[in-house]
Amino acid sequence: QVQLVESGGGLVQPGGSLKISCAVSADIFTNYIYSWYRQAPGGRRELVAYITPGGNAYVILESVKGRFTISRDNDRNAVYLQMNSLKPEDTATYSCQARRLTETYWGQGTQVTVSS
């Protein structure tokens, strides 16, 4: 019953910035924890950040702390990941997730490539 569609990925130079979006279709947007994950080719999927139903935002991945920020827009039913000072090692497919106690939904992912 929840659909998630990521957008905004692309090619960016090291040191650049990018903001990716997750458009959410849900009956009650704030009923879910929203998370951003990323997975590099050949790598494991890792949790980047999440935001709670109460709007508390947390960046979990140590390597992106101070550079990435998760946020949401309750009017637009959208979740965002602002990525600053991008590094080549940030290259990955970024996916959003909506989660409740008994439900988990995933988007299809958006590719972010940091290269020059």
Coordinates of C-alpha atoms in Angstrom, one line a residue, residues 11-106:
L11 CA 26.9 12.4 -12.1
V12 CA 28.6 14.9 -9.9
Q13 CA 32.2 16.0 -9.4
P14 CA 34.0 15.4 -6.2
G15 CA 33.3 18.2 -3.7
G16 CA 29.9 18.9 -5.3
S17 CA 26.4 18.6 -3.9
L18 CA 23.3 16.7 -4.8
K19 CA 19.9 16.4 -3.3
I20 CA 17.9 13.3 -4.0
S21 CA 14.2 12.8 -3.3
C22 CA 11.8 10.0 -2.4
A23 CA 8.2 10.6 -3.3
V24 CA 5.9 8.7 -1.0
S25 CA 2.4 7.4 -1.7
A26 CA 0.9 6.4 1.7
D27 CA -2.4 7.0 3.5
I28 CA -0.6 8.6 6.4
F29 CA 2.8 9.8 5.5
T30 CA 4.0 10.3 9.1
N31 CA 3.2 6.8 10.2
Y32 CA 6.5 5.5 9.0
I33 CA 10.2 5.6 9.7
Y34 CA 11.9 6.7 6.5
S35 CA 15.4 5.7 5.7
W36 CA 18.0 6.1 3.1
Y37 CA 20.3 3.2 2.2
R38 CA 23.1 2.9 -0.3
Q39 CA 24.8 0.1 -2.0
A40 CA 28.0 0.3 -4.0
P41 CA 28.7 -2.3 -6.7
G42 CA 29.9 -5.4 -5.0
G43 CA 29.3 -3.9 -1.6
R44 CA 26.8 -4.5 1.1
R45 CA 23.7 -2.3 1.5
E46 CA 24.3 0.1 4.4
L47 CA 22.0 2.4 6.3
V48 CA 22.8 6.1 5.7
A49 CA 20.2 8.0 7.6
Y50 CA 16.7 7.8 8.9
I51 CA 13.9 10.1 10.1
T52 CA 11.3 9.1 12.7
P53 CA 7.5 9.7 12.6
G54 CA 8.1 12.6 15.0
G55 CA 10.5 14.1 12.6
N56 CA 13.7 13.4 14.4
A57 CA 16.5 12.9 11.9
Y58 CA 19.7 10.8 12.3
V59 CA 22.7 10.2 10.2
I60 CA 24.1 6.7 10.9
L61 CA 26.8 6.2 8.5
E62 CA 30.0 7.6 10.1
S63 CA 31.7 8.4 6.8
V64 CA 28.9 10.8 5.8
K65 CA 28.3 12.6 9.1
G66 CA 28.6 16.3 8.7
R67 CA 28.1 16.0 4.9
F68 CA 24.7 14.4 4.5
T69 CA 21.3 15.5 5.9
I70 CA 18.0 13.7 5.8
S71 CA 14.7 15.6 5.9
R72 CA 11.1 15.4 4.9
D73 CA 8.3 17.5 3.7
N74 CA 5.0 16.5 5.2
D75 CA 2.9 18.6 2.7
R76 CA 4.6 17.0 -0.3
N77 CA 4.9 13.5 1.2
A78 CA 8.6 13.5 0.3
V79 CA 11.8 12.5 1.9
Y80 CA 15.1 14.0 0.9
L81 CA 18.8 13.4 1.3
Q82 CA 21.0 16.4 0.9
M83 CA 24.6 15.3 0.1
N84 CA 27.4 17.8 0.3
S85 CA 31.2 17.6 -0.2
L86 CA 30.7 14.4 -2.2
K87 CA 33.5 12.0 -2.6
P88 CA 34.1 9.2 -5.1
E89 CA 33.4 6.6 -2.3
D90 CA 29.9 8.0 -2.1
T91 CA 29.2 6.4 -5.5
A92 CA 26.3 4.0 -5.0
T93 CA 22.7 3.3 -5.6
Y94 CA 20.6 5.1 -3.1
S95 CA 17.3 3.7 -2.0
C96 CA 14.6 4.9 0.3
Q97 CA 12.6 2.7 2.7
A98 CA 9.4 3.2 4.6
R99 CA 9.0 1.0 7.7
R100 CA 6.5 0.3 10.4
L101 CA 6.5 -2.4 13.0
T102 CA 5.1 -5.0 10.6
E103 CA 5.6 -3.4 7.2
T104 CA 8.6 -2.5 5.1
Y105 CA 8.6 -0.9 1.7
W106 CA 11.5 -0.1 -0.7

